[in-house]
Amino acid sequence: MGTLLRGKIGMSRLIAANAGATVRLPRDHGHLRLLEGSYTYIRQFAPKVLKAVRFQGGTEAGPLIEALQILRELNLTGARNVPDGAPTAFVPVRWQGYLDEAAAKGDASAYRHYWELCTLLALRDGLRSGDVYVPGSRRYDNPETYLFKPAQWEGHRAEFCRLVGKSPDAFEALPLVMDELDEALADLEDTLKSGDGPGRLNDAGELVISPLTAEDIPSKAEELHAELERMLPNVPIASLLVEMDRHTGFLDCFTHAGGKQARSPQLNRI
Protein backbone atom coordinates (compact mmCIF):
# COMPACT_ATOMS: atom_id res chain seq x y z
CA MET A 1 0.00 0.00 0.00
CA GLY A 2 2.85 2.38 0.87
CA THR A 3 4.53 1.71 -2.49
CA LEU A 4 1.27 2.43 -4.30
CA LEU A 5 0.76 5.71 -2.44
CA ARG A 6 4.32 6.93 -2.99
CA GLY A 7 4.84 5.62 -6.51
CA LYS A 8 1.54 6.08 -8.33
CA ILE A 9 -0.34 8.69 -6.30
CA GLY A 10 2.37 10.72 -4.63
CA MET A 11 2.34 12.80 -1.48
CA SER A 12 1.80 16.02 -3.38
CA ARG A 13 -1.54 14.78 -4.73
CA LEU A 14 -2.61 13.56 -1.29
CA ILE A 15 -1.76 16.92 0.28
CA ALA A 16 -3.62 18.77 -2.48
CA ALA A 17 -6.68 16.54 -2.07
CA ASN A 18 -6.72 17.09 1.68
CA ALA A 19 -6.36 20.86 1.26
CA GLY A 20 -9.39 20.95 -1.02
CA ALA A 21 -11.60 18.94 1.31
CA THR A 22 -15.08 20.35 1.75
CA VAL A 23 -15.67 22.03 5.09
CA ARG A 24 -18.50 20.36 6.95
CA LEU A 25 -21.55 22.57 7.28
CA PRO A 26 -23.02 23.27 10.73
CA ARG A 27 -26.24 21.59 11.79
CA ASP A 28 -28.42 24.42 10.51
CA HIS A 29 -26.51 24.55 7.18
CA GLY A 30 -25.25 28.05 7.97
CA HIS A 31 -28.62 29.67 8.65
CA LEU A 32 -27.55 31.47 11.84
CA ARG A 33 -24.29 32.58 10.23
CA LEU A 34 -26.31 34.07 7.39
CA LEU A 35 -28.45 35.97 9.90
CA GLU A 36 -25.30 37.19 11.62
CA GLY A 37 -24.53 39.07 8.41
CA SER A 38 -27.60 41.23 9.16
CA TYR A 39 -26.64 41.79 12.80
CA THR A 40 -26.05 45.52 12.30
CA TYR A 41 -29.47 45.94 10.73
CA ILE A 42 -31.17 43.99 13.54
CA ARG A 43 -29.45 46.21 16.10
CA GLN A 44 -31.21 49.22 14.61
CA PHE A 45 -34.56 48.20 16.10
CA ALA A 46 -34.12 45.25 18.50
CA PRO A 47 -32.83 47.32 21.46
CA LYS A 48 -35.76 49.73 21.09
CA VAL A 49 -38.26 46.87 21.12
CA LEU A 50 -36.71 45.32 24.23
CA LYS A 51 -36.72 48.69 25.97
CA ALA A 52 -40.36 49.46 25.17
CA VAL A 53 -41.96 46.03 25.62
CA ARG A 54 -41.90 43.91 28.76
CA PHE A 55 -42.09 40.20 28.16
CA GLN A 56 -43.20 37.59 30.65
CA GLY A 57 -43.45 33.83 30.55
CA GLY A 58 -44.04 30.66 32.48
CA THR A 59 -41.54 28.47 34.27
CA GLU A 60 -40.21 26.93 31.06
CA ALA A 61 -39.43 30.38 29.66
CA GLY A 62 -37.45 31.42 32.76
CA PRO A 63 -33.97 31.21 31.14
CA LEU A 64 -35.17 33.19 28.13
CA ILE A 65 -36.75 35.93 30.27
CA GLU A 66 -33.49 36.16 32.22
CA ALA A 67 -31.52 36.42 28.96
CA LEU A 68 -33.79 39.23 27.76
CA GLN A 69 -33.13 41.16 30.97
CA ILE A 70 -29.37 40.68 30.54
CA LEU A 71 -29.64 41.88 26.95
CA ARG A 72 -31.53 44.99 28.08
CA GLU A 73 -28.77 45.78 30.56
CA LEU A 74 -26.11 45.29 27.90
CA ASN A 75 -27.95 47.69 25.62
CA LEU A 76 -28.41 50.21 28.42
CA THR A 77 -24.82 50.20 29.63
CA GLY A 78 -23.21 49.76 26.23
CA ALA A 79 -21.29 46.70 27.40
CA ARG A 80 -20.05 44.46 24.61
CA ASN A 81 -19.36 41.11 26.24
CA VAL A 82 -21.98 38.66 27.43
CA PRO A 83 -21.44 38.07 31.17
CA ASP A 84 -20.27 34.68 32.34
CA GLY A 85 -23.10 32.37 33.26
CA ALA A 86 -25.61 34.00 30.92
CA PRO A 87 -28.38 31.43 30.25
CA THR A 88 -28.28 29.37 27.07
CA ALA A 89 -30.81 26.66 27.93
CA PHE A 90 -33.18 28.04 25.28
CA VAL A 91 -30.61 27.70 22.47
CA PRO A 92 -31.49 24.82 20.11
CA VAL A 93 -28.93 22.10 19.47
CA ARG A 94 -28.58 23.18 15.86
CA TRP A 95 -27.25 26.59 17.00
CA GLN A 96 -25.31 25.58 20.10
CA GLY A 97 -22.25 24.85 17.97
CA TYR A 98 -21.88 28.52 17.07
CA LEU A 99 -21.66 29.49 20.74
CA ASP A 100 -19.28 26.65 21.56
CA GLU A 101 -16.98 27.54 18.67
CA ALA A 102 -16.88 31.23 19.58
CA ALA A 103 -16.23 30.41 23.24
CA ALA A 104 -13.45 27.96 22.34
CA LYS A 105 -11.73 30.60 20.20
CA GLY A 106 -12.18 33.27 22.86
CA ASP A 107 -14.02 35.45 20.35
CA ALA A 108 -16.24 37.52 22.65
CA SER A 109 -17.63 39.58 19.78
CA ALA A 110 -18.82 36.54 17.82
CA TYR A 111 -20.24 35.00 20.98
CA ARG A 112 -22.22 38.19 21.67
CA HIS A 113 -23.61 38.23 18.14
CA TYR A 114 -24.71 34.60 18.14
CA TRP A 115 -26.02 34.68 21.72
CA GLU A 116 -28.08 37.79 21.01
CA LEU A 117 -29.48 36.32 17.79
CA CYS A 118 -30.39 33.09 19.58
CA THR A 119 -32.14 35.11 22.28
CA LEU A 120 -34.16 37.13 19.78
CA LEU A 121 -35.10 34.07 17.74
CA ALA A 122 -36.16 32.24 20.89
CA LEU A 123 -38.27 35.26 21.80
CA ARG A 124 -39.97 35.10 18.41
CA ASP A 125 -40.71 31.40 18.80
CA GLY A 126 -41.89 31.91 22.38
CA LEU A 127 -44.38 34.56 21.32
CA ARG A 128 -45.69 32.29 18.59
CA SER A 129 -46.14 29.33 20.92
CA GLY A 130 -47.52 31.31 23.86
CA ASP A 131 -44.64 30.42 26.20
CA VAL A 132 -43.76 34.13 26.22
CA TYR A 133 -46.44 36.80 26.37
CA VAL A 134 -46.93 40.56 26.61
CA PRO A 135 -49.43 41.56 29.30
CA GLY A 136 -52.21 43.69 27.84
CA SER A 137 -51.42 42.81 24.24
CA ARG A 138 -54.35 41.91 22.01
CA ARG A 139 -52.38 39.26 20.12
CA TYR A 140 -49.64 38.12 22.50
CA ASP A 141 -51.38 38.29 25.87
CA ASN A 142 -51.09 35.57 28.49
CA PRO A 143 -52.90 32.47 27.16
CA GLU A 144 -54.58 32.11 30.55
CA THR A 145 -56.64 35.22 29.79
CA TYR A 146 -58.50 33.21 27.14
CA LEU A 147 -59.66 30.69 29.74
CA PHE A 148 -62.65 30.89 32.03
CA LYS A 149 -62.03 32.42 35.42
CA PRO A 150 -63.07 30.14 38.33
CA ALA A 151 -66.22 32.20 38.90
CA GLN A 152 -67.12 32.06 35.19
CA TRP A 153 -66.45 28.33 34.99
CA GLU A 154 -68.96 27.57 37.73
CA GLY A 155 -71.76 28.84 35.52
CA HIS A 156 -70.68 26.66 32.58
CA ARG A 157 -69.48 23.52 34.35
CA ALA A 158 -72.73 21.55 34.33
CA GLU A 159 -73.59 22.31 30.70
CA PHE A 160 -70.09 21.54 29.45
CA CYS A 161 -69.87 18.26 31.34
CA ARG A 162 -73.26 17.26 29.99
CA LEU A 163 -72.13 17.92 26.41
CA VAL A 164 -68.92 15.89 26.74
CA GLY A 165 -70.47 13.17 28.86
CA LYS A 166 -68.21 13.67 31.86
CA SER A 167 -68.97 13.93 35.54
CA PRO A 168 -68.76 17.46 36.99
CA ASP A 169 -67.25 15.93 40.13
CA ALA A 170 -63.45 15.76 39.80
CA PHE A 171 -63.21 12.85 42.25
CA GLU A 172 -65.40 10.79 39.94
CA ALA A 173 -63.93 12.01 36.64
CA LEU A 174 -60.21 11.61 37.42
CA PRO A 175 -60.24 7.80 37.92
CA LEU A 176 -62.10 7.40 34.62
CA VAL A 177 -59.57 9.60 32.85
CA MET A 178 -56.70 7.60 34.35
CA ASP A 179 -58.28 4.39 33.05
CA GLU A 180 -58.54 5.93 29.57
CA LEU A 181 -54.90 7.01 29.77
CA ASP A 182 -53.74 3.53 30.82
CA GLU A 183 -55.67 1.98 27.95
CA ALA A 184 -54.23 4.46 25.44
CA LEU A 185 -50.68 3.86 26.70
CA ALA A 186 -51.16 0.11 26.40
CA ASP A 187 -52.30 0.52 22.78
CA LEU A 188 -49.30 2.77 22.11
CA GLU A 189 -46.91 0.21 23.59
CA ASP A 190 -48.33 -2.52 21.35
CA THR A 191 -47.97 -0.25 18.33
CA LEU A 192 -44.35 0.56 19.15
CA LYS A 193 -43.52 -3.12 19.66
CA SER A 194 -44.94 -4.07 16.27
CA GLY A 195 -42.85 -1.42 14.51
CA ASP A 196 -45.23 -1.14 11.57
CA GLY A 197 -47.75 1.37 12.89
CA PRO A 198 -47.93 5.16 12.58
CA GLY A 199 -45.38 5.45 15.40
CA ARG A 200 -42.17 3.52 16.04
CA LEU A 201 -38.87 3.72 17.90
CA ASN A 202 -35.69 4.12 15.89
CA ASP A 203 -32.32 2.58 16.75
CA ALA A 204 -31.57 5.47 19.13
CA GLY A 205 -34.80 4.88 21.04
CA GLU A 206 -36.40 8.07 19.72
CA LEU A 207 -40.07 8.23 18.83
CA VAL A 208 -40.70 8.57 15.09
CA ILE A 209 -44.20 9.42 13.87
CA SER A 210 -45.03 8.81 10.22
CA PRO A 211 -46.67 11.63 8.25
CA LEU A 212 -50.44 11.51 8.18
CA THR A 213 -51.98 10.23 4.98
CA ALA A 214 -54.30 12.48 3.02
CA GLU A 215 -57.97 11.89 3.68
CA ASP A 216 -60.23 11.00 0.78
CA ILE A 217 -62.85 13.59 -0.05
CA PRO A 218 -66.34 12.14 0.53
CA SER A 219 -68.36 11.51 -2.61
CA LYS A 220 -71.14 13.78 -1.35
CA ALA A 221 -68.66 16.64 -1.04
CA GLU A 222 -67.49 16.04 -4.60
CA GLU A 223 -71.09 16.07 -5.84
CA LEU A 224 -71.81 19.31 -3.96
CA HIS A 225 -68.68 20.89 -5.42
CA ALA A 226 -69.74 19.97 -8.95
CA GLU A 227 -73.26 21.26 -8.34
CA LEU A 228 -71.96 24.62 -7.12
CA GLU A 229 -69.71 24.90 -10.17
CA ARG A 230 -72.71 24.36 -12.46
CA MET A 231 -74.56 27.18 -10.70
CA LEU A 232 -71.81 29.69 -11.47
CA PRO A 233 -72.30 31.54 -14.79
CA ASN A 234 -69.68 31.20 -17.51
CA VAL A 235 -68.69 34.86 -17.97
CA PRO A 236 -66.23 36.03 -20.66
CA ILE A 237 -63.18 37.67 -19.12
CA ALA A 238 -63.67 40.85 -21.19
CA SER A 239 -67.22 41.31 -19.90
CA LEU A 240 -66.00 40.81 -16.35
CA LEU A 241 -63.33 43.51 -16.76
CA VAL A 242 -65.85 45.97 -18.20
CA GLU A 243 -68.25 45.29 -15.34
CA MET A 244 -65.52 45.84 -12.77
CA ASP A 245 -64.54 49.09 -14.48
CA ARG A 246 -68.08 50.38 -14.12
CA HIS A 247 -67.84 49.98 -10.36
CA THR A 248 -64.23 51.01 -9.79
CA GLY A 249 -62.99 52.91 -12.86
CA PHE A 250 -59.68 51.06 -12.65
CA LEU A 251 -59.07 51.29 -16.42
CA ASP A 252 -58.48 55.04 -16.04
CA CYS A 253 -55.24 54.17 -14.25
CA PHE A 254 -53.76 52.61 -17.42
CA THR A 255 -51.77 54.58 -19.98
CA HIS A 256 -51.53 53.54 -23.63
CA ALA A 257 -48.01 52.52 -24.59
CA GLY A 258 -48.14 54.78 -27.68
CA GLY A 259 -49.60 57.76 -25.84
CA LYS A 260 -53.03 57.33 -27.40
CA GLN A 261 -56.36 57.04 -25.68
CA ALA A 262 -56.25 53.99 -23.43
CA ARG A 263 -59.72 52.76 -24.37
CA SER A 264 -62.59 53.54 -26.65
CA PRO A 265 -65.40 55.73 -25.26
CA GLN A 266 -67.78 53.10 -26.62
CA LEU A 267 -66.84 50.85 -23.70
CA ASN A 268 -68.70 53.15 -21.31
CA ARG A 269 -71.94 52.49 -23.19
CA ILE A 270 -71.68 48.70 -23.21
mmCIF file of C-alpha atoms in Angstrom:
data_model
loop_
_atom_site.group_PDB
_atom_site.id
_atom_site.type_symbol
_atom_site.label_atom_id
_atom_site.label_comp_id
_atom_site.label_asym_id
_atom_site.label_seq_id
_atom_site.Cartn_x
_atom_site.Cartn_y
_atom_site.Cartn_z
ATOM 1 C CA MET A 1 0.000 0.000 0.000
ATOM 2 C CA GLY A 2 2.850 2.376 0.872
ATOM 3 C CA THR A 3 4.533 1.710 -2.485
ATOM 4 C CA LEU A 4 1.267 2.432 -4.296
ATOM 5 C CA LEU A 5 0.756 5.707 -2.436
ATOM 6 C CA ARG A 6 4.318 6.926 -2.990
ATOM 7 C CA GLY A 7 4.835 5.616 -6.511
ATOM 8 C CA LYS A 8 1.539 6.083 -8.333
ATOM 9 C CA ILE A 9 -0.335 8.687 -6.298
ATOM 10 C CA GLY A 10 2.366 10.724 -4.634
ATOM 11 C CA MET A 11 2.342 12.796 -1.479
ATOM 12 C CA SER A 12 1.800 16.021 -3.376
ATOM 13 C CA ARG A 13 -1.540 14.777 -4.730
ATOM 14 C CA LEU A 14 -2.614 13.559 -1.290
ATOM 15 C CA ILE A 15 -1.758 16.917 0.278
ATOM 16 C CA ALA A 16 -3.621 18.773 -2.483
ATOM 17 C CA ALA A 17 -6.682 16.541 -2.073
ATOM 18 C CA ASN A 18 -6.723 17.092 1.676
ATOM 19 C CA ALA A 19 -6.358 20.863 1.256
ATOM 20 C CA GLY A 20 -9.387 20.951 -1.019
ATOM 21 C CA ALA A 21 -11.604 18.941 1.313
ATOM 22 C CA THR A 22 -15.083 20.352 1.752
ATOM 23 C CA VAL A 23 -15.673 22.030 5.090
ATOM 24 C CA ARG A 24 -18.497 20.357 6.955
ATOM 25 C CA LEU A 25 -21.550 22.572 7.284
ATOM 26 C CA PRO A 26 -23.022 23.273 10.726
ATOM 27 C CA ARG A 27 -26.241 21.589 11.793
ATOM 28 C CA ASP A 28 -28.419 24.419 10.514
ATOM 29 C CA HIS A 29 -26.512 24.552 7.185
ATOM 30 C CA GLY A 30 -25.252 28.050 7.968
ATOM 31 C CA HIS A 31 -28.624 29.674 8.654
ATOM 32 C CA LEU A 32 -27.551 31.473 11.838
ATOM 33 C CA ARG A 33 -24.287 32.584 10.232
ATOM 34 C CA LEU A 34 -26.306 34.071 7.394
ATOM 35 C CA LEU A 35 -28.447 35.973 9.897
ATOM 36 C CA GLU A 36 -25.302 37.193 11.620
ATOM 37 C CA GLY A 37 -24.529 39.067 8.414
ATOM 38 C CA SER A 38 -27.598 41.226 9.156
ATOM 39 C CA TYR A 39 -26.642 41.791 12.797
ATOM 40 C CA THR A 40 -26.047 45.524 12.304
ATOM 41 C CA TYR A 41 -29.473 45.940 10.727
ATOM 42 C CA ILE A 42 -31.174 43.994 13.540
ATOM 43 C CA ARG A 43 -29.452 46.206 16.101
ATOM 44 C CA GLN A 44 -31.212 49.224 14.606
ATOM 45 C CA PHE A 45 -34.557 48.201 16.101
ATOM 46 C CA ALA A 46 -34.124 45.250 18.497
ATOM 47 C CA PRO A 47 -32.830 47.322 21.464
ATOM 48 C CA LYS A 48 -35.759 49.732 21.095
ATOM 49 C CA VAL A 49 -38.261 46.874 21.124
ATOM 50 C CA LEU A 50 -36.713 45.316 24.229
ATOM 51 C CA LYS A 51 -36.721 48.689 25.973
ATOM 52 C CA ALA A 52 -40.358 49.464 25.165
ATOM 53 C CA VAL A 53 -41.956 46.035 25.618
ATOM 54 C CA ARG A 54 -41.904 43.911 28.759
ATOM 55 C CA PHE A 55 -42.087 40.196 28.156
ATOM 56 C CA GLN A 56 -43.197 37.589 30.645
ATOM 57 C CA GLY A 57 -43.447 33.828 30.548
ATOM 58 C CA GLY A 58 -44.041 30.661 32.476
ATOM 59 C CA THR A 59 -41.540 28.470 34.267
ATOM 60 C CA GLU A 60 -40.206 26.934 31.059
ATOM 61 C CA ALA A 61 -39.433 30.384 29.662
ATOM 62 C CA GLY A 62 -37.453 31.416 32.756
ATOM 63 C CA PRO A 63 -33.973 31.213 31.140
ATOM 64 C CA LEU A 64 -35.171 33.190 28.129
ATOM 65 C CA ILE A 65 -36.749 35.926 30.265
ATOM 66 C CA GLU A 66 -33.489 36.164 32.220
ATOM 67 C CA ALA A 67 -31.525 36.423 28.961
ATOM 68 C CA LEU A 68 -33.790 39.228 27.764
ATOM 69 C CA GLN A 69 -33.125 41.162 30.966
ATOM 70 C CA ILE A 70 -29.372 40.681 30.538
ATOM 71 C CA LEU A 71 -29.635 41.879 26.945
ATOM 72 C CA ARG A 72 -31.530 44.987 28.080
ATOM 73 C CA GLU A 73 -28.773 45.777 30.563
ATOM 74 C CA LEU A 74 -26.108 45.286 27.902
ATOM 75 C CA ASN A 75 -27.953 47.687 25.616
ATOM 76 C CA LEU A 76 -28.415 50.213 28.417
ATOM 77 C CA THR A 77 -24.816 50.201 29.625
ATOM 78 C CA GLY A 78 -23.206 49.758 26.225
ATOM 79 C CA ALA A 79 -21.288 46.701 27.401
ATOM 80 C CA ARG A 80 -20.048 44.463 24.612
ATOM 81 C CA ASN A 81 -19.361 41.107 26.236
ATOM 82 C CA VAL A 82 -21.985 38.658 27.426
ATOM 83 C CA PRO A 83 -21.440 38.067 31.165
ATOM 84 C CA ASP A 84 -20.268 34.677 32.342
ATOM 85 C CA GLY A 85 -23.102 32.375 33.263
ATOM 86 C CA ALA A 86 -25.610 33.995 30.918
ATOM 87 C CA PRO A 87 -28.379 31.434 30.249
ATOM 88 C CA THR A 88 -28.279 29.371 27.070
ATOM 89 C CA ALA A 89 -30.812 26.658 27.926
ATOM 90 C CA PHE A 90 -33.182 28.037 25.284
ATOM 91 C CA VAL A 91 -30.610 27.705 22.470
ATOM 92 C CA PRO A 92 -31.492 24.816 20.109
ATOM 93 C CA VAL A 93 -28.933 22.103 19.473
ATOM 94 C CA ARG A 94 -28.582 23.185 15.857
ATOM 95 C CA TRP A 95 -27.250 26.593 17.002
ATOM 96 C CA GLN A 96 -25.308 25.580 20.098
ATOM 97 C CA GLY A 97 -22.252 24.846 17.966
ATOM 98 C CA TYR A 98 -21.875 28.519 17.069
ATOM 99 C CA LEU A 99 -21.658 29.490 20.738
ATOM 100 C CA ASP A 100 -19.279 26.645 21.555
ATOM 101 C CA GLU A 101 -16.976 27.536 18.673
ATOM 102 C CA ALA A 102 -16.884 31.233 19.585
ATOM 103 C CA ALA A 103 -16.227 30.409 23.245
ATOM 104 C CA ALA A 104 -13.447 27.963 22.342
ATOM 105 C CA LYS A 105 -11.731 30.599 20.203
ATOM 106 C CA GLY A 106 -12.180 33.268 22.862
ATOM 107 C CA ASP A 107 -14.023 35.448 20.346
ATOM 108 C CA ALA A 108 -16.242 37.522 22.653
ATOM 109 C CA SER A 109 -17.629 39.577 19.775
ATOM 110 C CA ALA A 110 -18.825 36.537 17.816
ATOM 111 C CA TYR A 111 -20.244 34.996 20.982
ATOM 112 C CA ARG A 112 -22.224 38.186 21.674
ATOM 113 C CA HIS A 113 -23.607 38.231 18.145
ATOM 114 C CA TYR A 114 -24.711 34.604 18.144
ATOM 115 C CA TRP A 115 -26.024 34.682 21.717
ATOM 116 C CA GLU A 116 -28.084 37.792 21.010
ATOM 117 C CA LEU A 117 -29.478 36.316 17.788
ATOM 118 C CA CYS A 118 -30.390 33.086 19.581
ATOM 119 C CA THR A 119 -32.142 35.111 22.276
ATOM 120 C CA LEU A 120 -34.161 37.133 19.780
ATOM 121 C CA LEU A 121 -35.099 34.072 17.736
ATOM 122 C CA ALA A 122 -36.159 32.240 20.888
ATOM 123 C CA LEU A 123 -38.274 35.265 21.799
ATOM 124 C CA ARG A 124 -39.965 35.103 18.410
ATOM 125 C CA ASP A 125 -40.706 31.404 18.797
ATOM 126 C CA GLY A 126 -41.885 31.909 22.375
ATOM 127 C CA LEU A 127 -44.383 34.562 21.317
ATOM 128 C CA ARG A 128 -45.692 32.292 18.585
ATOM 129 C CA SER A 129 -46.138 29.330 20.921
ATOM 130 C CA GLY A 130 -47.519 31.313 23.865
ATOM 131 C CA ASP A 131 -44.638 30.423 26.197
ATOM 132 C CA VAL A 132 -43.765 34.127 26.222
ATOM 133 C CA TYR A 133 -46.436 36.803 26.366
ATOM 134 C CA VAL A 134 -46.929 40.557 26.605
ATOM 135 C CA PRO A 135 -49.430 41.558 29.303
ATOM 136 C CA GLY A 136 -52.210 43.691 27.842
ATOM 137 C CA SER A 137 -51.419 42.806 24.239
ATOM 138 C CA ARG A 138 -54.348 41.910 22.005
ATOM 139 C CA ARG A 139 -52.384 39.260 20.123
ATOM 140 C CA TYR A 140 -49.643 38.119 22.499
ATOM 141 C CA ASP A 141 -51.380 38.288 25.871
ATOM 142 C CA ASN A 142 -51.090 35.575 28.494
ATOM 143 C CA PRO A 143 -52.904 32.468 27.159
ATOM 144 C CA GLU A 144 -54.576 32.110 30.549
ATOM 145 C CA THR A 145 -56.639 35.223 29.791
ATOM 146 C CA TYR A 146 -58.500 33.209 27.141
ATOM 147 C CA LEU A 147 -59.660 30.689 29.743
ATOM 148 C CA PHE A 148 -62.653 30.888 32.035
ATOM 149 C CA LYS A 149 -62.031 32.422 35.417
ATOM 150 C CA PRO A 150 -63.067 30.145 38.327
ATOM 151 C CA ALA A 151 -66.221 32.199 38.901
ATOM 152 C CA GLN A 152 -67.115 32.058 35.193
ATOM 153 C CA TRP A 153 -66.454 28.328 34.989
ATOM 154 C CA GLU A 154 -68.955 27.566 37.729
ATOM 155 C CA GLY A 155 -71.755 28.843 35.518
ATOM 156 C CA HIS A 156 -70.678 26.661 32.577
ATOM 157 C CA ARG A 157 -69.480 23.521 34.345
ATOM 158 C CA ALA A 158 -72.732 21.545 34.332
ATOM 159 C CA GLU A 159 -73.594 22.313 30.698
ATOM 160 C CA PHE A 160 -70.088 21.540 29.447
ATOM 161 C CA CYS A 161 -69.865 18.260 31.345
ATOM 162 C CA ARG A 162 -73.260 17.260 29.992
ATOM 163 C CA LEU A 163 -72.130 17.923 26.409
ATOM 164 C CA VAL A 164 -68.919 15.892 26.738
ATOM 165 C CA GLY A 165 -70.474 13.169 28.858
ATOM 166 C CA LYS A 166 -68.206 13.669 31.859
ATOM 167 C CA SER A 167 -68.971 13.933 35.543
ATOM 168 C CA PRO A 168 -68.765 17.461 36.992
ATOM 169 C CA ASP A 169 -67.246 15.927 40.131
ATOM 170 C CA ALA A 170 -63.455 15.759 39.801
ATOM 171 C CA PHE A 171 -63.209 12.852 42.255
ATOM 172 C CA GLU A 172 -65.402 10.787 39.936
ATOM 173 C CA ALA A 173 -63.934 12.013 36.642
ATOM 174 C CA LEU A 174 -60.211 11.606 37.418
ATOM 175 C CA PRO A 175 -60.244 7.797 37.920
ATOM 176 C CA LEU A 176 -62.096 7.405 34.623
ATOM 177 C CA VAL A 177 -59.571 9.604 32.849
ATOM 178 C CA MET A 178 -56.699 7.601 34.346
ATOM 179 C CA ASP A 179 -58.277 4.392 33.053
ATOM 180 C CA GLU A 180 -58.544 5.927 29.573
ATOM 181 C CA LEU A 181 -54.903 7.008 29.766
ATOM 182 C CA ASP A 182 -53.736 3.534 30.815
ATOM 183 C CA GLU A 183 -55.671 1.979 27.945
ATOM 184 C CA ALA A 184 -54.228 4.459 25.443
ATOM 185 C CA LEU A 185 -50.677 3.861 26.699
ATOM 186 C CA ALA A 186 -51.162 0.111 26.398
ATOM 187 C CA ASP A 187 -52.296 0.525 22.783
ATOM 188 C CA LEU A 188 -49.297 2.770 22.112
ATOM 189 C CA GLU A 189 -46.910 0.214 23.590
ATOM 190 C CA ASP A 190 -48.332 -2.517 21.354
ATOM 191 C CA THR A 191 -47.966 -0.248 18.327
ATOM 192 C CA LEU A 192 -44.348 0.555 19.154
ATOM 193 C CA LYS A 193 -43.515 -3.115 19.656
ATOM 194 C CA SER A 194 -44.943 -4.073 16.274
ATOM 195 C CA GLY A 195 -42.850 -1.419 14.515
ATOM 196 C CA ASP A 196 -45.231 -1.136 11.565
ATOM 197 C CA GLY A 197 -47.752 1.370 12.887
ATOM 198 C CA PRO A 198 -47.933 5.159 12.583
ATOM 199 C CA GLY A 199 -45.381 5.447 15.398
ATOM 200 C CA ARG A 200 -42.174 3.518 16.040
ATOM 201 C CA LEU A 201 -38.873 3.717 17.895
ATOM 202 C CA ASN A 202 -35.690 4.117 15.889
ATOM 203 C CA ASP A 203 -32.318 2.582 16.748
ATOM 204 C CA ALA A 204 -31.566 5.469 19.127
ATOM 205 C CA GLY A 205 -34.801 4.880 21.035
ATOM 206 C CA GLU A 206 -36.404 8.074 19.722
ATOM 207 C CA LEU A 207 -40.071 8.229 18.827
ATOM 208 C CA VAL A 208 -40.700 8.567 15.089
ATOM 209 C CA ILE A 209 -44.197 9.418 13.873
ATOM 210 C CA SER A 210 -45.027 8.806 10.221
ATOM 211 C CA PRO A 211 -46.674 11.632 8.250
ATOM 212 C CA LEU A 212 -50.443 11.508 8.180
ATOM 213 C CA THR A 213 -51.977 10.230 4.977
ATOM 214 C CA ALA A 214 -54.297 12.483 3.022
ATOM 215 C CA GLU A 215 -57.968 11.891 3.684
ATOM 216 C CA ASP A 216 -60.226 11.000 0.780
ATOM 217 C CA ILE A 217 -62.849 13.594 -0.049
ATOM 218 C CA PRO A 218 -66.336 12.143 0.531
ATOM 219 C CA SER A 219 -68.356 11.512 -2.614
ATOM 220 C CA LYS A 220 -71.140 13.782 -1.346
ATOM 221 C CA ALA A 221 -68.664 16.639 -1.035
ATOM 222 C CA GLU A 222 -67.489 16.044 -4.600
ATOM 223 C CA GLU A 223 -71.085 16.075 -5.837
ATOM 224 C CA LEU A 224 -71.811 19.305 -3.962
ATOM 225 C CA HIS A 225 -68.681 20.891 -5.421
ATOM 226 C CA ALA A 226 -69.738 19.968 -8.953
ATOM 227 C CA GLU A 227 -73.264 21.264 -8.339
ATOM 228 C CA LEU A 228 -71.959 24.618 -7.119
ATOM 229 C CA GLU A 229 -69.709 24.904 -10.172
ATOM 230 C CA ARG A 230 -72.708 24.359 -12.464
ATOM 231 C CA MET A 231 -74.560 27.178 -10.702
ATOM 232 C CA LEU A 232 -71.808 29.691 -11.474
ATOM 233 C CA PRO A 233 -72.304 31.542 -14.790
ATOM 234 C CA ASN A 234 -69.682 31.199 -17.511
ATOM 235 C CA VAL A 235 -68.693 34.856 -17.975
ATOM 236 C CA PRO A 236 -66.226 36.027 -20.663
ATOM 237 C CA ILE A 237 -63.183 37.671 -19.121
ATOM 238 C CA ALA A 238 -63.675 40.847 -21.190
ATOM 239 C CA SER A 239 -67.218 41.310 -19.899
ATOM 240 C CA LEU A 240 -65.996 40.809 -16.354
ATOM 241 C CA LEU A 241 -63.333 43.514 -16.763
ATOM 242 C CA VAL A 242 -65.851 45.972 -18.204
ATOM 243 C CA GLU A 243 -68.253 45.290 -15.343
ATOM 244 C CA MET A 244 -65.516 45.837 -12.775
ATOM 245 C CA ASP A 245 -64.536 49.091 -14.477
ATOM 246 C CA ARG A 246 -68.075 50.382 -14.119
ATOM 247 C CA HIS A 247 -67.839 49.976 -10.365
ATOM 248 C CA THR A 248 -64.230 51.010 -9.794
ATOM 249 C CA GLY A 249 -62.989 52.911 -12.861
ATOM 250 C CA PHE A 250 -59.680 51.055 -12.648
ATOM 251 C CA LEU A 251 -59.073 51.289 -16.416
ATOM 252 C CA ASP A 252 -58.480 55.040 -16.039
ATOM 253 C CA CYS A 253 -55.245 54.166 -14.247
ATOM 254 C CA PHE A 254 -53.762 52.612 -17.416
ATOM 255 C CA THR A 255 -51.772 54.584 -19.985
ATOM 256 C CA HIS A 256 -51.529 53.540 -23.630
ATOM 257 C CA ALA A 257 -48.005 52.519 -24.594
ATOM 258 C CA GLY A 258 -48.141 54.780 -27.676
ATOM 259 C CA GLY A 259 -49.601 57.758 -25.842
ATOM 260 C CA LYS A 260 -53.032 57.325 -27.399
ATOM 261 C CA GLN A 261 -56.356 57.038 -25.679
ATOM 262 C CA ALA A 262 -56.247 53.985 -23.426
ATOM 263 C CA ARG A 263 -59.720 52.765 -24.373
ATOM 264 C CA SER A 264 -62.592 53.536 -26.647
ATOM 265 C CA PRO A 265 -65.397 55.729 -25.260
ATOM 266 C CA GLN A 266 -67.784 53.105 -26.618
ATOM 267 C CA LEU A 267 -66.837 50.854 -23.699
ATOM 268 C CA ASN A 268 -68.702 53.146 -21.315
ATOM 269 C CA ARG A 269 -71.937 52.486 -23.193
ATOM 270 C CA ILE A 270 -71.683 48.702 -23.210
#
